[in-house]
Amino acid sequence: MAYVNILLEQPEPSIYLLTVNRPKSLNALNAETLDEIAAAVAEVGKDSGARALLVTGAGEKAFVAGADISQMQDFDSAQAQAFSERGNRAFRAFELLPVPAVALVNGYALGGGCELAMACDWIVASERAQFGQPEVNLGVVAGFGGTQRLTRLVGRAMAMDLLVTGRLIKADEALRIGLVNQVVAPELLRDKGLEIARMIASKGPVAVRLTKQIVQRGQDLDLANACQQEAYAFGLTCATADQKEGMKAFLEKRPARFTGR
Ligand code: DAK
């Protein structure tokens, strides 16, 4: 598929970089962009050589400043629901993606932008990043899973604070409340993303995939069933050549050479 609103690149073999590329409107998400994001994530998912997906926004100012307000302003109820479902489909794709997705938040991550970052497996923020769910200022609720993912990430009290006041928080507060994993200087963001992606790529691919799958699925299960899923996955990893290699390499005091089998 030829993309117009996003860029999908492979800066290194096995590492993908998706850039939302509408800097004039601060990378706001319109319907077309949401569809392209869903298609791009599916494309990465089909590549058995993929090991990690980095996600960022074009320009200096914004990761994504939200859903496209100019497109949403005249929505009736049915159009709004269809738009919300489109966004949910695109963001769910990150969770279903077999490999980890890392958001590199270079500026504003507001509304749908904060929701996009939260759909990734972890978030690295530049010192210039700002996060918020300001939908209440527009008279709507968050529409792409923000009420749910934010609550799961930072807890109910802080999620209510951010969702009901619509206030923006800077990277240091986002780090303190557990919304982001790490804060780096703006000029180091891309390198930090690549460093994380390389680190992921150096691990046992089957183990990384299964870990993501259990963490994702386990959130919707009770503890006993979630731990049972973990036991199944552990059993599966012990049927791989990589498990034999990983443990042999440890005992031989050398780096493991994983093959993904
Ligand atoms: N949509 C469309 N255009 C946007 C935009 C957005 N979200 N954010 C910024 N822009 C555009 C601006 O209109 C402006 O365009 P021009 O005037 O140059 O043509 C350009 O980007 C630069 O923005 P500013 O001139 O405003 O730049 P500033 O530095 O002064 O301010 C800002 C930056 C990020 C603080 C400000 O742009 C801002 O407050 N933006 C809106 C942030 C926001 O409210 N985001 C949340 C959007 S709502 C649902 C489905 C989805 C959603 C909800 C419900 N259902 C179906 C139920 C999702 C909602 C959202 O994400």
Short mmCIF file of C-alpha atoms and ligand atoms in Angstrom, two decimals:
data_model
loop_
_atom_site.label_atom_id
_atom_site.label_comp_id
_atom_site.label_asym_id
_atom_site.label_seq_id
_atom_site.Cartn_x
_atom_site.Cartn_y
_atom_site.Cartn_z
CA MET A 1 0.00 0.00 0.00
CA ALA A 2 1.26 3.50 -0.83
CA TYR A 3 1.05 5.69 2.26
CA VAL A 4 0.23 9.41 2.09
CA ASN A 5 -0.17 10.40 5.73
CA ILE A 6 2.47 8.21 7.31
CA LEU A 7 5.96 6.97 6.55
CA LEU A 8 6.96 3.37 7.10
CA GLU A 9 10.71 2.79 6.99
CA GLN A 10 13.20 0.16 8.01
CA PRO A 11 16.14 2.05 9.49
CA GLU A 12 17.84 -1.29 10.14
CA PRO A 13 17.02 -4.87 9.18
CA SER A 14 14.27 -6.16 11.48
CA ILE A 15 13.47 -2.68 12.89
CA TYR A 16 10.55 -0.65 11.54
CA LEU A 17 9.85 3.05 12.09
CA LEU A 18 6.33 4.40 11.57
CA THR A 19 6.10 8.20 11.42
CA VAL A 20 2.76 9.99 11.42
CA ASN A 21 3.50 12.59 8.78
CA ARG A 22 1.06 15.50 8.84
CA PRO A 23 3.22 18.07 10.60
CA LYS A 24 1.16 21.07 9.39
CA SER A 25 -1.75 19.90 11.51
CA LEU A 26 0.53 18.58 14.25
CA ASN A 27 0.06 15.03 12.92
CA ALA A 28 -3.66 15.03 13.77
CA LEU A 29 -5.32 11.71 13.05
CA ASN A 30 -7.96 11.80 10.34
CA ALA A 31 -9.78 8.71 9.08
CA GLU A 32 -7.30 8.16 6.26
CA THR A 33 -4.34 8.31 8.65
CA LEU A 34 -5.98 5.83 11.00
CA ASP A 35 -6.49 3.39 8.10
CA GLU A 36 -2.90 3.81 6.97
CA ILE A 37 -1.64 3.18 10.49
CA ALA A 38 -3.71 -0.03 10.69
CA ALA A 39 -2.38 -1.15 7.29
CA ALA A 40 1.22 -0.35 8.20
CA VAL A 41 1.07 -2.23 11.49
CA ALA A 42 -0.43 -5.20 9.64
CA GLU A 43 2.42 -4.99 7.12
CA VAL A 44 4.99 -5.12 9.92
CA GLY A 45 3.11 -8.02 11.53
CA LYS A 46 3.38 -10.05 8.34
CA ASP A 47 7.18 -9.75 8.24
CA SER A 48 8.52 -12.72 10.18
CA GLY A 49 11.89 -10.95 10.32
CA ALA A 50 10.45 -7.94 12.17
CA ARG A 51 11.64 -7.58 15.75
CA ALA A 52 10.38 -4.14 16.86
CA LEU A 53 8.30 -1.21 15.67
CA LEU A 54 9.13 2.38 16.61
CA VAL A 55 6.37 4.97 16.33
CA THR A 56 6.83 8.73 16.21
CA GLY A 57 5.49 11.99 14.77
CA ALA A 58 6.98 14.21 12.06
CA GLY A 59 8.34 17.64 12.94
CA GLU A 60 9.64 19.21 16.11
CA LYS A 61 6.37 20.04 17.79
CA ALA A 62 4.09 17.08 18.01
CA PHE A 63 3.93 13.34 18.28
CA VAL A 64 0.21 13.52 17.49
CA ALA A 65 -2.00 16.41 18.69
CA GLY A 66 -5.11 14.26 18.66
CA ALA A 67 -7.86 13.15 16.37
CA ASP A 68 -8.44 15.62 13.54
CA ILE A 69 -10.86 18.16 14.97
CA SER A 70 -11.61 19.66 11.56
CA GLN A 71 -12.83 16.26 10.36
CA MET A 72 -14.78 15.50 13.54
CA GLN A 73 -16.61 18.78 14.03
CA ASP A 74 -19.67 17.93 11.91
CA PHE A 75 -19.94 14.27 12.86
CA ASP A 76 -23.36 12.95 13.73
CA SER A 77 -23.61 10.16 16.26
CA ALA A 78 -23.27 7.33 13.72
CA GLN A 79 -20.23 8.90 12.04
CA ALA A 80 -18.64 9.49 15.44
CA GLN A 81 -19.11 5.87 16.41
CA ALA A 82 -17.67 4.69 13.08
CA PHE A 83 -14.67 6.99 13.56
CA SER A 84 -14.13 5.73 17.08
CA GLU A 85 -14.26 2.13 15.85
CA ARG A 86 -11.76 2.98 13.11
CA GLY A 87 -9.38 4.39 15.71
CA ASN A 88 -9.89 1.44 18.01
CA ARG A 89 -9.10 -0.92 15.14
CA ALA A 90 -5.91 0.95 14.32
CA PHE A 91 -4.73 1.11 17.94
CA ARG A 92 -5.67 -2.48 18.72
CA ALA A 93 -3.38 -3.46 15.84
CA PHE A 94 -0.39 -2.42 17.97
CA GLU A 95 -1.47 -4.74 20.75
CA LEU A 96 -2.02 -7.62 18.34
CA LEU A 97 1.29 -6.97 16.60
CA PRO A 98 3.54 -9.91 17.51
CA VAL A 99 6.58 -7.72 18.22
CA PRO A 100 6.94 -4.87 20.73
CA ALA A 101 5.98 -1.34 19.67
CA VAL A 102 7.81 1.59 21.25
CA ALA A 103 6.38 5.11 21.05
CA LEU A 104 8.97 7.88 20.71
CA VAL A 105 7.05 10.95 21.86
CA ASN A 106 8.75 14.04 20.50
CA GLY A 107 6.17 16.71 21.43
CA TYR A 108 2.44 16.98 22.05
CA ALA A 109 0.72 13.63 22.60
CA LEU A 110 -2.84 14.76 23.15
CA GLY A 111 -6.16 12.97 22.92
CA GLY A 112 -5.78 10.37 20.18
CA GLY A 113 -2.03 11.03 20.30
CA CYS A 114 -1.78 10.03 23.95
CA GLU A 115 -4.02 7.05 23.14
CA LEU A 116 -1.74 6.05 20.26
CA ALA A 117 1.30 6.16 22.55
CA MET A 118 -0.53 4.12 25.18
CA ALA A 119 -1.43 1.45 22.63
CA CYS A 120 2.32 0.85 22.23
CA ASP A 121 4.17 -1.44 24.62
CA TRP A 122 6.26 1.27 26.06
CA ILE A 123 6.86 4.97 25.76
CA VAL A 124 10.05 7.00 25.57
CA ALA A 125 9.42 10.74 25.88
CA SER A 126 11.58 13.65 24.89
CA GLU A 127 12.01 16.35 27.53
CA ARG A 128 9.77 18.48 25.29
CA ALA A 129 6.86 16.01 25.30
CA GLN A 130 3.49 16.89 26.77
CA PHE A 131 0.67 14.44 27.38
CA GLY A 132 -3.02 14.93 27.95
CA GLN A 133 -6.56 13.80 27.27
CA PRO A 134 -8.18 17.19 26.62
CA GLU A 135 -11.35 15.85 24.96
CA VAL A 136 -13.57 17.31 27.71
CA ASN A 137 -12.49 20.77 26.48
CA LEU A 138 -14.17 19.88 23.18
CA GLY A 139 -17.28 18.45 24.82
CA VAL A 140 -16.51 14.80 24.05
CA VAL A 141 -15.10 11.79 25.84
CA ALA A 142 -11.86 10.14 24.78
CA GLY A 143 -12.76 7.97 21.81
CA PHE A 144 -9.85 5.67 21.09
CA GLY A 145 -9.57 3.75 24.34
CA GLY A 146 -8.13 6.53 26.51
CA THR A 147 -10.50 6.02 29.42
CA GLN A 148 -9.46 2.39 29.61
CA ARG A 149 -5.76 2.33 28.70
CA LEU A 150 -4.91 5.36 30.82
CA THR A 151 -6.68 3.86 33.83
CA ARG A 152 -4.78 0.60 33.41
CA LEU A 153 -1.47 2.39 33.07
CA VAL A 154 -1.63 5.00 35.83
CA GLY A 155 -4.53 3.93 38.07
CA ARG A 156 -8.05 5.27 38.48
CA ALA A 157 -7.35 8.42 40.51
CA MET A 158 -4.70 9.84 38.20
CA ALA A 159 -6.63 8.78 35.11
CA MET A 160 -9.71 10.61 36.40
CA ASP A 161 -7.60 13.69 37.10
CA LEU A 162 -6.25 13.78 33.54
CA LEU A 163 -9.49 12.77 31.80
CA VAL A 164 -11.78 15.11 33.71
CA THR A 165 -9.58 18.20 33.93
CA GLY A 166 -8.10 17.78 30.45
CA ARG A 167 -4.85 19.25 31.82
CA LEU A 168 -1.57 18.67 30.04
CA ILE A 169 1.39 17.16 31.84
CA LYS A 170 5.05 17.43 31.00
CA ALA A 171 7.42 14.52 30.50
CA ASP A 172 8.72 14.55 34.09
CA GLU A 173 5.22 14.19 35.55
CA ALA A 174 4.38 11.52 32.95
CA LEU A 175 7.44 9.62 34.16
CA ARG A 176 6.49 10.05 37.82
CA ILE A 177 2.97 8.67 37.33
CA GLY A 178 4.17 5.71 35.27
CA LEU A 179 2.76 6.80 31.92
CA VAL A 180 6.18 6.76 30.26
CA ASN A 181 9.19 4.53 30.78
CA GLN A 182 11.95 7.01 30.18
CA VAL A 183 12.66 10.66 29.36
CA VAL A 184 15.56 11.70 27.14
CA ALA A 185 16.88 14.87 25.54
CA PRO A 186 15.03 15.61 22.25
CA GLU A 187 18.12 15.06 20.12
CA LEU A 188 18.63 11.60 21.64
CA LEU A 189 15.10 10.30 21.12
CA ARG A 190 15.62 8.48 17.82
CA ASP A 191 18.91 6.94 18.96
CA LYS A 192 17.31 5.80 22.20
CA GLY A 193 14.50 4.20 20.18
CA LEU A 194 16.98 2.37 17.96
CA GLU A 195 18.97 1.28 21.01
CA ILE A 196 15.84 -0.22 22.58
CA ALA A 197 14.82 -1.86 19.29
CA ARG A 198 18.29 -3.40 18.88
CA MET A 199 18.19 -4.63 22.44
CA ILE A 200 14.82 -6.30 21.78
CA ALA A 201 16.15 -7.78 18.52
CA SER A 202 19.06 -9.36 20.38
CA LYS A 203 16.74 -11.48 22.59
CA GLY A 204 15.06 -14.77 21.78
CA PRO A 205 12.37 -13.79 19.23
CA VAL A 206 9.88 -16.46 20.25
CA ALA A 207 10.28 -15.56 23.93
CA VAL A 208 9.75 -11.85 23.19
CA ARG A 209 6.63 -12.54 21.11
CA LEU A 210 5.12 -14.84 23.70
CA THR A 211 5.94 -12.40 26.49
CA LYS A 212 4.06 -9.62 24.71
CA GLN A 213 1.14 -11.93 24.02
CA ILE A 214 0.80 -13.04 27.64
CA VAL A 215 1.20 -9.54 29.05
CA GLN A 216 -1.51 -8.29 26.66
CA ARG A 217 -3.92 -11.19 27.16
CA GLY A 218 -3.20 -11.55 30.86
CA GLN A 219 -4.63 -8.10 31.56
CA ASP A 220 -8.08 -9.40 30.67
CA LEU A 221 -7.81 -12.59 32.72
CA ASP A 222 -7.89 -13.45 36.41
CA LEU A 223 -4.50 -14.15 37.97
CA ALA A 224 -4.79 -17.95 38.00
CA ASN A 225 -5.73 -18.16 34.32
CA ALA A 226 -3.14 -15.58 33.35
CA CYS A 227 -0.42 -17.56 35.14
CA GLN A 228 -1.65 -20.71 33.38
CA GLN A 229 -1.15 -18.92 30.06
CA GLU A 230 2.35 -18.12 31.19
CA ALA A 231 2.97 -21.79 31.98
CA TYR A 232 1.82 -22.79 28.47
CA ALA A 233 4.09 -20.19 26.96
CA PHE A 234 7.01 -21.35 29.07
CA GLY A 235 6.37 -24.87 27.79
CA LEU A 236 6.37 -23.60 24.22
CA THR A 237 9.66 -21.74 24.63
CA CYS A 238 11.24 -24.91 26.01
CA ALA A 239 10.41 -26.62 22.71
CA THR A 240 12.55 -24.13 20.76
CA ALA A 241 16.14 -24.38 19.60
CA ASP A 242 16.59 -20.87 21.01
CA GLN A 243 15.93 -22.08 24.55
CA LYS A 244 18.65 -24.73 24.18
CA GLU A 245 21.00 -22.16 22.67
CA GLY A 246 20.19 -19.47 25.29
CA MET A 247 20.84 -21.75 28.24
CA LYS A 248 23.91 -23.37 26.63
CA ALA A 249 25.35 -19.92 25.89
CA PHE A 250 24.83 -18.89 29.52
CA LEU A 251 26.67 -21.94 30.79
CA GLU A 252 29.44 -21.45 28.25
CA LYS A 253 29.68 -17.75 29.27
CA ARG A 254 29.14 -16.40 25.75
CA PRO A 255 26.42 -14.36 24.02
CA ALA A 256 23.53 -16.43 22.64
CA ARG A 257 22.99 -16.69 18.90
CA PHE A 258 19.21 -16.79 18.52
CA THR A 259 17.56 -17.86 15.26
CA GLY A 260 13.87 -17.46 16.10
CA ARG A 261 13.26 -21.20 16.02
N1 DAK B 1 -6.92 18.47 14.83
C1 DAK B 1 -6.81 19.24 13.71
N2 DAK B 1 -5.90 20.21 13.59
C2 DAK B 1 -5.09 20.44 14.63
C3 DAK B 1 -5.15 19.68 15.83
C4 DAK B 1 -6.13 18.64 15.90
N3 DAK B 1 -6.24 17.83 16.95
N4 DAK B 1 -4.21 20.16 16.67
C5 DAK B 1 -3.58 21.15 16.03
N5 DAK B 1 -4.10 21.33 14.81
C6 DAK B 1 -3.71 22.30 13.80
C7 DAK B 1 -4.16 23.70 14.18
O1 DAK B 1 -5.51 23.90 13.82
C8 DAK B 1 -3.21 24.54 13.37
O2 DAK B 1 -3.64 24.56 12.03
P1 DAK B 1 -3.55 25.94 11.15
O3 DAK B 1 -4.33 26.94 11.92
O4 DAK B 1 -2.07 26.24 11.10
O5 DAK B 1 -4.14 25.54 9.83
C9 DAK B 1 -1.91 23.74 13.42
O6 DAK B 1 -2.30 22.41 13.75
C10 DAK B 1 -0.95 24.22 14.50
O7 DAK B 1 -1.64 24.26 15.72
P2 DAK B 1 -1.69 25.56 16.64
O8 DAK B 1 -1.55 26.79 15.83
O9 DAK B 1 -2.88 25.44 17.52
O10 DAK B 1 -0.35 25.36 17.48
P3 DAK B 1 -0.04 25.89 18.96
O11 DAK B 1 1.41 25.68 19.16
O12 DAK B 1 -0.59 27.26 19.17
O13 DAK B 1 -0.85 24.91 19.91
C11 DAK B 1 -1.66 22.72 20.67
C12 DAK B 1 -0.51 23.52 19.96
C13 DAK B 1 -1.34 21.25 20.51
C14 DAK B 1 -1.66 23.08 22.16
C15 DAK B 1 -3.01 23.11 20.00
O14 DAK B 1 -2.89 22.92 18.61
C16 DAK B 1 -4.14 22.29 20.49
O15 DAK B 1 -4.68 22.48 21.58
N6 DAK B 1 -4.58 21.33 19.63
C17 DAK B 1 -5.74 20.51 19.90
C18 DAK B 1 -5.38 19.50 20.96
C19 DAK B 1 -6.56 18.64 21.28
O16 DAK B 1 -7.60 19.10 21.77
N7 DAK B 1 -6.41 17.35 21.04
C20 DAK B 1 -7.41 16.40 21.28
C21 DAK B 1 -8.21 16.26 20.02
S1 DAK B 1 -9.68 15.37 20.36
C22 DAK B 1 -14.33 10.07 19.50
C23 DAK B 1 -13.31 9.75 18.66
C24 DAK B 1 -12.10 10.31 18.83
C25 DAK B 1 -11.87 11.21 19.84
C26 DAK B 1 -12.90 11.51 20.68
C27 DAK B 1 -14.12 10.95 20.54
N8 DAK B 1 -15.59 9.51 19.32
C28 DAK B 1 -15.94 9.19 17.99
C29 DAK B 1 -16.49 9.36 20.39
C30 DAK B 1 -10.60 11.79 19.96
C31 DAK B 1 -10.52 13.04 20.30
C32 DAK B 1 -9.31 13.79 20.23
O17 DAK B 1 -8.20 13.34 20.07
#
